[in-house]
Amino acid sequence: MTGGPLIREWVSLRSKNSLGIAASAQFFSQARSLEDLRDALNWADAKDLKTLVLGGGSNLVFAGDFYGLVLQVSILGRRWHEVENDGATLELGAGESWHDCVLYAAKAGYRGIENLALIPGTVGAAPVQNIGAYGAELKDTLVDVTALDRATGKSITLSNEACDFSYRDSLFKRHPGRYVITSVRLRLSRSRPLQLDYRDLAEYFSDQDTDHLTPADVAQAVMAVRRRKLPDPSQLPNVGSFFKNPIISISDWQALQKRHPDIAGYPDDSVAKVAAAWLIDQCGWKGYRDDKVGVHNRQALVLVNHSDGNGQDILNLASRIRQDVQSRFGIELEMEPGIVGD
Ligand code: EPU
């Protein structure tokens, strides 16, 4: 590259975050290749600037403007490897749209990520929070992640195990800023069983013979279910679930269940994941709105930006919800999106 990286100053991030918050980046650059990425990071390091790597901006809240360099990773590419009778490995550039890749794999007849249709954001953002929906998680198919390790300046490949995934969590989330993901590899299969157990999906297919469903059919079903419940960020800005479903001990779950027999959650042998949407709904927040921000009227876990709300408006609302859930149920809700900006 000649002339250094292309850097713009004071760029509005409004269209680059799905909550539609009108924050700005002091410096902004788009990286279409690993070289672009290295150049831009070197430029920021030389000036001792903070950096923020942006995927689709669908899992963060700008609390204010970002002083430093915002770097959008737009590295594209879809490549098949190790194509065998049944399985194949799909390598995806970090800047690809996650949802487009789900449809691409499903239409090719490969199974494994169809339940993750319509999740907003890029491929590079998917491992950070180990995206999950309708009984599937990214970690179920992910082979490895290639990332630029900012601690060493080297490109490294981290195995699924090294990514240390758990519910909405990963190594990348626990070390913000250290790894810039450039590509992801997934192992897909033509024959693995489709996962239709999640209540909404089971209901969707309840009057159909599911023996001959294709992964594309399941992706379409997931899209229909999501569209019914979750607001489209391009119509009503949001970041999906605003809180994680809290995980509590089975004894606490049983005690709660005694007091609230209709409580929603997913208990197993030792712990239970409580449906945060249910807790928030019970506190009367579903459908709440002030003149700027609110709680979605069909999914209490989704905060929405009705009209030019800023990050503080959203965070104030989140904090009031957390206080109510804490005082009513004794449960602390943890926010899912990252908070950035000054
Ligand atoms: N519920 C309510 N009130 C509501 C909504 C739901 O009481 O307003 C209760 C219902 O009993 C329902 C239960 O909560 O059965 C669970 O609701 P839902 O099936 O919508 O799932 P969720 O636990 O609220 C999680 C993910 C979503 C994902 C869905 C489907 C988290 C934090 N959220 O939501 O992920 O799409 O399951 O698998 O785990 C996201 O992460 O952004 C996201 C949208």
mmCIF file of C-alpha atoms and ligand atoms in Angstrom:
data_model
loop_
_atom_site.group_PDB
_atom_site.id
_atom_site.type_symbol
_atom_site.label_atom_id
_atom_site.label_comp_id
_atom_site.label_asym_id
_atom_site.label_seq_id
_atom_site.Cartn_x
_atom_site.Cartn_y
_atom_site.Cartn_z
ATOM 1 C CA MET A 1 0.000 0.000 0.000
ATOM 2 C CA THR A 2 1.306 3.466 -0.789
ATOM 3 C CA GLY A 3 0.528 6.648 1.056
ATOM 4 C CA GLY A 4 -0.543 4.929 4.291
ATOM 5 C CA PRO A 5 -4.004 3.808 5.347
ATOM 6 C CA LEU A 6 -7.096 5.745 4.352
ATOM 7 C CA ILE A 7 -8.259 7.428 7.556
ATOM 8 C CA ARG A 8 -11.238 9.752 7.826
ATOM 9 C CA GLU A 9 -11.879 12.164 10.672
ATOM 10 C CA TRP A 10 -15.037 12.675 12.699
ATOM 11 C CA VAL A 11 -17.189 10.106 10.991
ATOM 12 C CA SER A 12 -20.753 9.542 12.149
ATOM 13 C CA LEU A 13 -21.322 6.016 13.448
ATOM 14 C CA ARG A 14 -25.089 6.282 13.400
ATOM 15 C CA SER A 15 -25.538 3.965 10.424
ATOM 16 C CA LYS A 16 -22.799 1.658 11.728
ATOM 17 C CA ASN A 17 -24.454 0.619 14.999
ATOM 18 C CA SER A 18 -27.787 -1.175 14.992
ATOM 19 C CA LEU A 19 -29.081 0.904 17.950
ATOM 20 C CA GLY A 20 -28.816 3.932 15.643
ATOM 21 C CA ILE A 21 -26.954 6.008 18.244
ATOM 22 C CA ALA A 22 -25.591 9.252 16.844
ATOM 23 C CA ALA A 23 -22.028 8.919 18.144
ATOM 24 C CA SER A 24 -18.946 9.828 16.091
ATOM 25 C CA ALA A 25 -15.520 8.335 15.595
ATOM 26 C CA GLN A 26 -12.582 10.711 15.916
ATOM 27 C CA PHE A 27 -10.827 8.593 13.255
ATOM 28 C CA PHE A 28 -12.351 5.905 11.067
ATOM 29 C CA SER A 29 -10.891 3.407 8.640
ATOM 30 C CA GLN A 30 -12.174 0.421 6.737
ATOM 31 C CA ALA A 31 -9.928 -2.640 6.372
ATOM 32 C CA ARG A 32 -10.564 -4.780 3.300
ATOM 33 C CA SER A 33 -7.468 -6.939 3.742
ATOM 34 C CA LEU A 34 -4.999 -8.056 6.379
ATOM 35 C CA GLU A 35 -2.565 -5.420 5.039
ATOM 36 C CA ASP A 36 -5.155 -2.655 5.467
ATOM 37 C CA LEU A 37 -5.724 -3.885 8.991
ATOM 38 C CA ARG A 38 -2.036 -3.916 9.922
ATOM 39 C CA ASP A 39 -1.487 -0.474 8.334
ATOM 40 C CA ALA A 40 -4.383 1.094 10.206
ATOM 41 C CA LEU A 41 -3.394 -0.484 13.541
ATOM 42 C CA ASN A 42 0.238 0.617 13.086
ATOM 43 C CA TRP A 43 -0.971 4.115 12.291
ATOM 44 C CA ALA A 44 -3.052 4.168 15.502
ATOM 45 C CA ASP A 45 -0.230 2.680 17.600
ATOM 46 C CA ALA A 46 2.229 5.300 16.308
ATOM 47 C CA LYS A 47 -0.157 7.991 17.511
ATOM 48 C CA ASP A 48 -0.901 6.135 20.747
ATOM 49 C CA LEU A 49 -4.599 6.070 19.943
ATOM 50 C CA LYS A 50 -7.220 3.750 21.347
ATOM 51 C CA THR A 51 -8.786 1.459 18.755
ATOM 52 C CA LEU A 52 -12.187 -0.093 18.412
ATOM 53 C CA VAL A 53 -12.851 -2.888 15.948
ATOM 54 C CA LEU A 54 -16.343 -2.769 14.555
ATOM 55 C CA GLY A 55 -18.149 -5.650 12.873
ATOM 56 C CA GLY A 56 -21.788 -4.994 12.138
ATOM 57 C CA GLY A 57 -22.170 -2.823 15.257
ATOM 58 C CA SER A 58 -25.056 -5.017 16.332
ATOM 59 C CA ASN A 59 -23.846 -5.833 19.823
ATOM 60 C CA LEU A 60 -22.585 -2.581 21.258
ATOM 61 C CA VAL A 61 -23.808 0.625 22.817
ATOM 62 C CA PHE A 62 -22.005 3.888 22.175
ATOM 63 C CA ALA A 63 -22.087 5.738 25.482
ATOM 64 C CA GLY A 64 -20.556 8.736 23.700
ATOM 65 C CA ASP A 65 -18.165 9.633 20.880
ATOM 66 C CA PHE A 66 -15.135 7.415 20.373
ATOM 67 C CA TYR A 67 -11.819 9.230 20.776
ATOM 68 C CA GLY A 68 -9.368 7.091 18.826
ATOM 69 C CA LEU A 69 -9.577 4.939 15.706
ATOM 70 C CA VAL A 70 -12.687 2.960 14.825
ATOM 71 C CA LEU A 71 -11.743 0.217 12.430
ATOM 72 C CA GLN A 72 -14.345 -1.568 10.393
ATOM 73 C CA VAL A 73 -13.215 -5.015 9.281
ATOM 74 C CA SER A 74 -14.584 -5.618 5.768
ATOM 75 C CA ILE A 75 -12.487 -8.629 4.762
ATOM 76 C CA LEU A 76 -14.660 -10.738 2.449
ATOM 77 C CA GLY A 77 -14.400 -14.279 1.085
ATOM 78 C CA ARG A 78 -16.173 -17.649 1.175
ATOM 79 C CA ARG A 79 -14.148 -20.776 0.430
ATOM 80 C CA TRP A 80 -14.916 -24.479 0.731
ATOM 81 C CA HIS A 81 -12.199 -26.866 1.949
ATOM 82 C CA GLU A 82 -12.001 -30.585 2.722
ATOM 83 C CA VAL A 83 -15.206 -31.332 0.844
ATOM 84 C CA GLU A 84 -15.984 -34.993 1.477
ATOM 85 C CA ASN A 85 -19.068 -37.111 0.866
ATOM 86 C CA ASP A 86 -20.866 -35.723 3.850
ATOM 87 C CA GLY A 87 -18.871 -32.953 5.446
ATOM 88 C CA ALA A 88 -17.196 -29.775 4.286
ATOM 89 C CA THR A 89 -15.303 -26.919 5.876
ATOM 90 C CA LEU A 90 -16.447 -23.401 5.043
ATOM 91 C CA GLU A 91 -13.968 -20.566 5.514
ATOM 92 C CA LEU A 92 -15.505 -17.112 5.799
ATOM 93 C CA GLY A 93 -13.932 -13.667 5.826
ATOM 94 C CA ALA A 94 -14.669 -11.643 8.976
ATOM 95 C CA GLY A 95 -16.452 -8.891 7.045
ATOM 96 C CA GLU A 96 -19.056 -11.182 5.470
ATOM 97 C CA SER A 97 -22.653 -10.777 6.631
ATOM 98 C CA TRP A 98 -23.389 -13.656 9.008
ATOM 99 C CA HIS A 99 -26.956 -14.099 7.803
ATOM 100 C CA ASP A 100 -25.963 -14.181 4.107
ATOM 101 C CA CYS A 101 -23.457 -16.927 4.907
ATOM 102 C CA VAL A 102 -26.112 -18.936 6.766
ATOM 103 C CA LEU A 103 -28.350 -18.835 3.689
ATOM 104 C CA TYR A 104 -25.411 -19.629 1.420
ATOM 105 C CA ALA A 105 -24.477 -22.767 3.404
ATOM 106 C CA ALA A 106 -28.099 -23.853 3.834
ATOM 107 C CA LYS A 107 -28.866 -23.478 0.121
ATOM 108 C CA ALA A 108 -25.797 -25.595 -0.657
ATOM 109 C CA GLY A 109 -27.439 -28.322 1.476
ATOM 110 C CA TYR A 110 -25.095 -28.057 4.441
ATOM 111 C CA ARG A 111 -26.407 -28.263 7.985
ATOM 112 C CA GLY A 112 -25.085 -26.795 11.217
ATOM 113 C CA ILE A 113 -25.824 -23.062 11.214
ATOM 114 C CA GLU A 114 -29.381 -22.844 9.824
ATOM 115 C CA ASN A 115 -30.835 -22.131 13.310
ATOM 116 C CA LEU A 116 -28.648 -19.015 13.439
ATOM 117 C CA ALA A 117 -30.391 -17.328 10.484
ATOM 118 C CA LEU A 118 -31.159 -13.602 10.690
ATOM 119 C CA ILE A 119 -28.750 -12.888 13.528
ATOM 120 C CA PRO A 120 -27.469 -9.431 12.628
ATOM 121 C CA GLY A 121 -23.780 -8.633 12.361
ATOM 122 C CA THR A 122 -20.693 -9.934 10.641
ATOM 123 C CA VAL A 123 -18.910 -13.270 10.659
ATOM 124 C CA GLY A 124 -16.033 -11.726 12.622
ATOM 125 C CA ALA A 125 -18.349 -10.685 15.438
ATOM 126 C CA ALA A 126 -20.002 -14.103 15.705
ATOM 127 C CA PRO A 127 -17.294 -15.844 17.799
ATOM 128 C CA VAL A 128 -16.935 -12.920 20.204
ATOM 129 C CA GLN A 129 -20.236 -13.624 21.918
ATOM 130 C CA ASN A 130 -20.587 -17.194 20.618
ATOM 131 C CA ILE A 131 -23.878 -16.315 18.921
ATOM 132 C CA GLY A 132 -26.717 -18.679 19.654
ATOM 133 C CA ALA A 133 -30.403 -19.153 18.937
ATOM 134 C CA TYR A 134 -33.069 -21.858 18.708
ATOM 135 C CA GLY A 135 -30.950 -24.549 20.312
ATOM 136 C CA ALA A 136 -27.734 -23.944 18.340
ATOM 137 C CA GLU A 137 -24.551 -22.044 19.101
ATOM 138 C CA LEU A 138 -21.659 -21.067 16.872
ATOM 139 C CA LYS A 139 -19.310 -23.250 18.930
ATOM 140 C CA ASP A 140 -21.185 -26.370 17.743
ATOM 141 C CA THR A 141 -19.738 -26.006 14.211
ATOM 142 C CA LEU A 142 -16.729 -23.753 14.596
ATOM 143 C CA VAL A 143 -13.364 -25.353 13.738
ATOM 144 C CA ASP A 144 -11.075 -22.375 14.342
ATOM 145 C CA VAL A 145 -10.699 -18.623 14.240
ATOM 146 C CA THR A 146 -7.852 -16.717 12.587
ATOM 147 C CA ALA A 147 -7.068 -13.402 14.211
ATOM 148 C CA LEU A 148 -4.407 -10.765 14.410
ATOM 149 C CA ASP A 149 -3.013 -10.915 17.936
ATOM 150 C CA ARG A 150 -2.264 -7.328 18.866
ATOM 151 C CA ALA A 151 -0.015 -8.424 21.715
ATOM 152 C CA THR A 152 2.480 -9.953 19.249
ATOM 153 C CA GLY A 153 1.454 -8.420 15.894
ATOM 154 C CA LYS A 154 1.146 -11.960 14.484
ATOM 155 C CA SER A 155 -1.726 -13.672 12.738
ATOM 156 C CA ILE A 156 -2.696 -16.761 14.724
ATOM 157 C CA THR A 157 -5.237 -19.540 14.398
ATOM 158 C CA LEU A 158 -7.126 -20.498 17.549
ATOM 159 C CA SER A 159 -8.835 -23.864 17.764
ATOM 160 C CA ASN A 160 -12.414 -24.141 18.977
ATOM 161 C CA GLU A 161 -11.080 -25.247 22.364
ATOM 162 C CA ALA A 162 -8.627 -22.337 22.570
ATOM 163 C CA CYS A 163 -11.507 -19.900 21.962
ATOM 164 C CA ASP A 164 -12.881 -21.080 25.340
ATOM 165 C CA PHE A 165 -16.522 -20.643 24.383
ATOM 166 C CA SER A 166 -19.428 -20.662 26.781
ATOM 167 C CA TYR A 167 -22.919 -19.144 26.768
ATOM 168 C CA ARG A 168 -22.571 -15.746 25.026
ATOM 169 C CA ASP A 169 -18.904 -15.679 26.001
ATOM 170 C CA SER A 170 -15.431 -16.393 24.620
ATOM 171 C CA LEU A 171 -11.738 -15.642 24.963
ATOM 172 C CA PHE A 172 -12.303 -12.674 22.604
ATOM 173 C CA LYS A 173 -14.955 -11.171 24.834
ATOM 174 C CA ARG A 174 -12.780 -11.589 27.915
ATOM 175 C CA HIS A 175 -9.783 -9.874 26.247
ATOM 176 C CA PRO A 176 -11.406 -6.951 24.464
ATOM 177 C CA GLY A 177 -9.133 -5.310 21.908
ATOM 178 C CA ARG A 178 -6.480 -8.018 21.902
ATOM 179 C CA TYR A 179 -7.615 -10.129 18.942
ATOM 180 C CA VAL A 180 -8.880 -8.811 15.617
ATOM 181 C CA ILE A 181 -10.694 -11.677 13.942
ATOM 182 C CA THR A 182 -9.989 -11.960 10.211
ATOM 183 C CA SER A 183 -11.613 -15.283 9.292
ATOM 184 C CA VAL A 184 -13.546 -18.203 10.712
ATOM 185 C CA ARG A 185 -13.794 -21.860 9.631
ATOM 186 C CA LEU A 186 -16.903 -23.963 10.191
ATOM 187 C CA ARG A 187 -17.370 -27.713 9.807
ATOM 188 C CA LEU A 188 -20.741 -28.440 8.227
ATOM 189 C CA SER A 189 -22.458 -31.654 7.264
ATOM 190 C CA ARG A 190 -25.117 -32.799 4.830
ATOM 191 C CA SER A 191 -26.568 -35.352 7.228
ATOM 192 C CA ARG A 192 -26.324 -34.157 10.838
ATOM 193 C CA PRO A 193 -29.784 -34.110 12.434
ATOM 194 C CA LEU A 194 -31.698 -30.846 12.145
ATOM 195 C CA GLN A 195 -32.387 -29.255 15.527
ATOM 196 C CA LEU A 196 -36.098 -28.622 15.791
ATOM 197 C CA ASP A 197 -36.593 -29.025 19.545
ATOM 198 C CA TYR A 198 -36.686 -25.350 20.592
ATOM 199 C CA ARG A 199 -40.299 -24.557 21.475
ATOM 200 C CA ASP A 200 -40.894 -21.907 18.808
ATOM 201 C CA LEU A 201 -39.504 -24.146 16.059
ATOM 202 C CA ALA A 202 -41.353 -27.234 17.252
ATOM 203 C CA GLU A 203 -44.571 -25.197 17.186
ATOM 204 C CA TYR A 204 -43.794 -23.851 13.713
ATOM 205 C CA PHE A 205 -43.439 -27.370 12.312
ATOM 206 C CA SER A 206 -46.102 -29.014 14.509
ATOM 207 C CA ASP A 207 -48.478 -29.751 11.611
ATOM 208 C CA GLN A 208 -45.775 -30.765 9.125
ATOM 209 C CA ASP A 209 -43.891 -33.917 8.322
ATOM 210 C CA THR A 210 -40.353 -32.942 9.280
ATOM 211 C CA ASP A 211 -38.618 -35.983 7.726
ATOM 212 C CA HIS A 212 -37.753 -34.257 4.475
ATOM 213 C CA LEU A 213 -36.919 -30.782 5.689
ATOM 214 C CA THR A 214 -33.809 -29.172 4.267
ATOM 215 C CA PRO A 215 -31.517 -26.786 6.151
ATOM 216 C CA ALA A 216 -32.915 -24.027 3.916
ATOM 217 C CA ASP A 217 -36.454 -24.844 5.168
ATOM 218 C CA VAL A 218 -35.241 -24.561 8.756
ATOM 219 C CA ALA A 219 -33.506 -21.254 8.036
ATOM 220 C CA GLN A 220 -36.784 -19.944 6.574
ATOM 221 C CA ALA A 221 -38.689 -21.111 9.671
ATOM 222 C CA VAL A 222 -36.191 -19.416 11.984
ATOM 223 C CA MET A 223 -36.535 -16.227 9.953
ATOM 224 C CA ALA A 224 -40.328 -16.350 10.222
ATOM 225 C CA VAL A 225 -40.193 -16.921 13.992
ATOM 226 C CA ARG A 226 -37.636 -14.163 14.535
ATOM 227 C CA ARG A 227 -39.619 -11.699 12.416
ATOM 228 C CA ARG A 228 -42.703 -12.389 14.514
ATOM 229 C CA LYS A 229 -40.950 -11.682 17.800
ATOM 230 C CA LEU A 230 -37.870 -9.571 17.265
ATOM 231 C CA PRO A 231 -37.804 -6.064 15.799
ATOM 232 C CA ASP A 232 -35.859 -5.552 12.562
ATOM 233 C CA PRO A 233 -32.987 -3.185 13.492
ATOM 234 C CA SER A 234 -33.424 -1.323 10.202
ATOM 235 C CA GLN A 235 -37.015 -0.453 11.206
ATOM 236 C CA LEU A 236 -36.674 -0.171 14.969
ATOM 237 C CA PRO A 237 -33.040 0.117 16.097
ATOM 238 C CA ASN A 238 -31.957 -2.508 18.673
ATOM 239 C CA VAL A 239 -29.133 -4.887 19.587
ATOM 240 C CA GLY A 240 -31.207 -8.037 20.096
ATOM 241 C CA SER A 241 -31.218 -9.379 23.649
ATOM 242 C CA PHE A 242 -29.951 -6.636 25.919
ATOM 243 C CA PHE A 243 -29.246 -8.945 28.862
ATOM 244 C CA LYS A 244 -27.966 -12.503 29.147
ATOM 245 C CA ASN A 245 -30.270 -15.126 30.556
ATOM 246 C CA PRO A 246 -28.902 -15.421 34.128
ATOM 247 C CA ILE A 247 -27.595 -18.780 35.281
ATOM 248 C CA ILE A 248 -28.513 -19.732 38.857
ATOM 249 C CA SER A 249 -28.125 -22.823 41.020
ATOM 250 C CA ILE A 250 -30.771 -25.483 40.790
ATOM 251 C CA SER A 251 -31.753 -24.887 44.435
ATOM 252 C CA ASP A 252 -32.316 -21.177 43.767
ATOM 253 C CA TRP A 253 -34.345 -22.166 40.688
ATOM 254 C CA GLN A 254 -36.508 -24.503 42.735
ATOM 255 C CA ALA A 255 -37.072 -21.815 45.366
ATOM 256 C CA LEU A 256 -38.091 -19.321 42.667
ATOM 257 C CA GLN A 257 -40.352 -21.879 41.055
ATOM 258 C CA LYS A 258 -42.166 -22.361 44.358
ATOM 259 C CA ARG A 259 -42.911 -18.662 44.550
ATOM 260 C CA HIS A 260 -43.559 -18.249 40.792
ATOM 261 C CA PRO A 261 -44.864 -21.532 39.363
ATOM 262 C CA ASP A 262 -45.028 -20.133 35.809
ATOM 263 C CA ILE A 263 -41.408 -18.889 35.728
ATOM 264 C CA ALA A 264 -39.726 -19.529 32.351
ATOM 265 C CA GLY A 265 -36.257 -21.025 32.081
ATOM 266 C CA TYR A 266 -34.094 -23.936 31.088
ATOM 267 C CA PRO A 267 -33.064 -26.047 34.099
ATOM 268 C CA ASP A 268 -30.624 -28.955 33.816
ATOM 269 C CA ASP A 269 -29.079 -31.171 36.503
ATOM 270 C CA SER A 270 -27.070 -28.589 38.396
ATOM 271 C CA VAL A 271 -27.958 -25.104 37.139
ATOM 272 C CA ALA A 272 -30.819 -23.276 35.475
ATOM 273 C CA LYS A 273 -30.827 -20.538 32.894
ATOM 274 C CA VAL A 274 -33.680 -18.194 33.771
ATOM 275 C CA ALA A 275 -35.504 -16.436 30.917
ATOM 276 C CA ALA A 276 -34.506 -12.810 31.532
ATOM 277 C CA ALA A 277 -37.396 -11.794 29.245
ATOM 278 C CA TRP A 278 -39.818 -13.356 31.709
ATOM 279 C CA LEU A 279 -38.264 -11.550 34.700
ATOM 280 C CA ILE A 280 -38.421 -8.191 32.899
ATOM 281 C CA ASP A 281 -41.927 -8.861 31.633
ATOM 282 C CA GLN A 282 -43.093 -9.668 35.197
ATOM 283 C CA CYS A 283 -41.766 -6.314 36.367
ATOM 284 C CA GLY A 284 -44.117 -4.656 33.887
ATOM 285 C CA TRP A 285 -41.515 -3.283 31.478
ATOM 286 C CA LYS A 286 -42.668 -4.946 28.255
ATOM 287 C CA GLY A 287 -43.910 -2.293 25.830
ATOM 288 C CA TYR A 288 -42.716 0.565 28.073
ATOM 289 C CA ARG A 289 -41.554 3.645 26.184
ATOM 290 C CA ASP A 290 -40.586 7.212 26.913
ATOM 291 C CA ASP A 291 -40.145 9.822 24.216
ATOM 292 C CA LYS A 292 -36.873 8.256 23.024
ATOM 293 C CA VAL A 293 -36.240 4.669 24.060
ATOM 294 C CA GLY A 294 -38.219 1.687 25.289
ATOM 295 C CA VAL A 295 -38.717 -2.052 25.707
ATOM 296 C CA HIS A 296 -40.033 -4.004 22.719
ATOM 297 C CA ASN A 297 -43.707 -4.907 23.004
ATOM 298 C CA ARG A 298 -43.218 -8.517 21.819
ATOM 299 C CA GLN A 299 -39.907 -9.410 23.510
ATOM 300 C CA ALA A 300 -39.121 -7.862 26.871
ATOM 301 C CA LEU A 301 -35.402 -8.655 26.510
ATOM 302 C CA VAL A 302 -34.970 -6.220 23.636
ATOM 303 C CA LEU A 303 -34.444 -2.507 24.280
ATOM 304 C CA VAL A 304 -35.276 -0.279 21.328
ATOM 305 C CA ASN A 305 -34.380 3.213 20.200
ATOM 306 C CA HIS A 306 -37.662 4.830 19.112
ATOM 307 C CA SER A 307 -36.467 8.308 18.399
ATOM 308 C CA ASP A 308 -32.917 9.554 18.565
ATOM 309 C CA GLY A 309 -32.126 8.145 21.982
ATOM 310 C CA ASN A 310 -28.448 8.250 22.877
ATOM 311 C CA GLY A 311 -26.337 5.707 24.698
ATOM 312 C CA GLN A 312 -27.089 7.270 28.078
ATOM 313 C CA ASP A 313 -30.853 7.031 27.481
ATOM 314 C CA ILE A 314 -30.495 3.323 26.739
ATOM 315 C CA LEU A 315 -28.140 2.687 29.670
ATOM 316 C CA ASN A 316 -30.410 4.566 32.095
ATOM 317 C CA LEU A 317 -33.349 2.433 31.024
ATOM 318 C CA ALA A 318 -31.239 -0.726 31.361
ATOM 319 C CA SER A 319 -30.220 0.301 34.842
ATOM 320 C CA ARG A 320 -33.826 0.891 35.977
ATOM 321 C CA ILE A 321 -34.780 -2.551 34.619
ATOM 322 C CA ARG A 322 -31.851 -4.206 36.414
ATOM 323 C CA GLN A 323 -32.816 -2.548 39.703
ATOM 324 C CA ASP A 324 -36.403 -3.772 39.422
ATOM 325 C CA VAL A 325 -35.387 -7.344 38.605
ATOM 326 C CA GLN A 326 -32.862 -7.303 41.448
ATOM 327 C CA SER A 327 -35.338 -6.075 44.042
ATOM 328 C CA ARG A 328 -38.193 -8.307 42.912
ATOM 329 C CA PHE A 329 -36.337 -11.560 42.208
ATOM 330 C CA GLY A 330 -32.893 -11.084 43.806
ATOM 331 C CA ILE A 331 -31.270 -11.759 40.421
ATOM 332 C CA GLU A 332 -28.606 -9.575 38.863
ATOM 333 C CA LEU A 333 -28.963 -9.165 35.121
ATOM 334 C CA GLU A 334 -25.765 -8.934 33.096
ATOM 335 C CA MET A 335 -25.769 -6.798 29.970
ATOM 336 C CA GLU A 336 -25.025 -8.580 26.732
ATOM 337 C CA PRO A 337 -23.727 -5.802 24.461
ATOM 338 C CA GLY A 338 -20.398 -4.111 25.051
ATOM 339 C CA ILE A 339 -20.344 -0.448 26.079
ATOM 340 C CA VAL A 340 -17.899 1.745 24.195
ATOM 341 C CA GLY A 341 -17.208 5.425 23.722
ATOM 342 C CA ASP A 342 -16.246 8.222 26.057
HETATM 343 N N1 EPU B 1 -40.867 -14.534 27.669
HETATM 344 C C1 EPU B 1 -41.647 -13.684 28.417
HETATM 345 N N2 EPU B 1 -41.850 -12.416 27.960
HETATM 346 C C2 EPU B 1 -41.335 -11.971 26.786
HETATM 347 C C3 EPU B 1 -40.572 -12.854 25.994
HETATM 348 C C4 EPU B 1 -40.330 -14.135 26.474
HETATM 349 O O1 EPU B 1 -42.126 -14.036 29.485
HETATM 350 O O2 EPU B 1 -41.549 -10.794 26.447
HETATM 351 C C5 EPU B 1 -40.613 -15.884 28.189
HETATM 352 C C6 EPU B 1 -41.425 -16.954 27.482
HETATM 353 O O3 EPU B 1 -41.864 -17.872 28.443
HETATM 354 C C7 EPU B 1 -40.433 -17.629 26.561
HETATM 355 C C8 EPU B 1 -39.122 -17.460 27.313
HETATM 356 O O4 EPU B 1 -39.254 -16.205 28.002
HETATM 357 O O5 EPU B 1 -40.731 -18.967 26.361
HETATM 358 C C9 EPU B 1 -37.922 -17.434 26.416
HETATM 359 O O6 EPU B 1 -38.117 -16.476 25.364
HETATM 360 P P1 EPU B 1 -37.478 -16.684 23.922
HETATM 361 O O7 EPU B 1 -37.790 -18.037 23.399
HETATM 362 O O8 EPU B 1 -37.863 -15.508 23.086
HETATM 363 O O9 EPU B 1 -35.910 -16.692 24.190
HETATM 364 P P2 EPU B 1 -34.973 -15.803 25.123
HETATM 365 O O10 EPU B 1 -34.387 -16.702 26.154
HETATM 366 O O11 EPU B 1 -35.656 -14.565 25.579
HETATM 367 C C10 EPU B 1 -32.828 -16.339 23.738
HETATM 368 C C11 EPU B 1 -31.689 -15.578 23.138
HETATM 369 C C12 EPU B 1 -32.076 -14.944 21.821
HETATM 370 C C13 EPU B 1 -32.538 -16.052 20.878
HETATM 371 C C14 EPU B 1 -33.705 -16.804 21.527
HETATM 372 C C15 EPU B 1 -34.124 -18.009 20.715
HETATM 373 C C16 EPU B 1 -30.326 -14.825 25.005
HETATM 374 C C17 EPU B 1 -29.868 -13.664 25.831
HETATM 375 N N3 EPU B 1 -31.224 -14.552 24.057
HETATM 376 O O12 EPU B 1 -33.833 -15.382 24.060
HETATM 377 O O13 EPU B 1 -30.919 -14.342 21.268
HETATM 378 O O14 EPU B 1 -32.938 -15.545 19.620
HETATM 379 O O15 EPU B 1 -33.293 -17.313 22.821
HETATM 380 O O16 EPU B 1 -33.166 -19.003 20.845
HETATM 381 O O17 EPU B 1 -29.868 -15.947 25.222
HETATM 382 C C18 EPU B 1 -29.690 -12.294 21.110
HETATM 383 O O18 EPU B 1 -28.781 -12.852 21.723
HETATM 384 O O19 EPU B 1 -29.590 -11.102 20.727
HETATM 385 C C19 EPU B 1 -30.942 -13.018 20.844
HETATM 386 C C20 EPU B 1 -31.990 -12.451 20.260
#
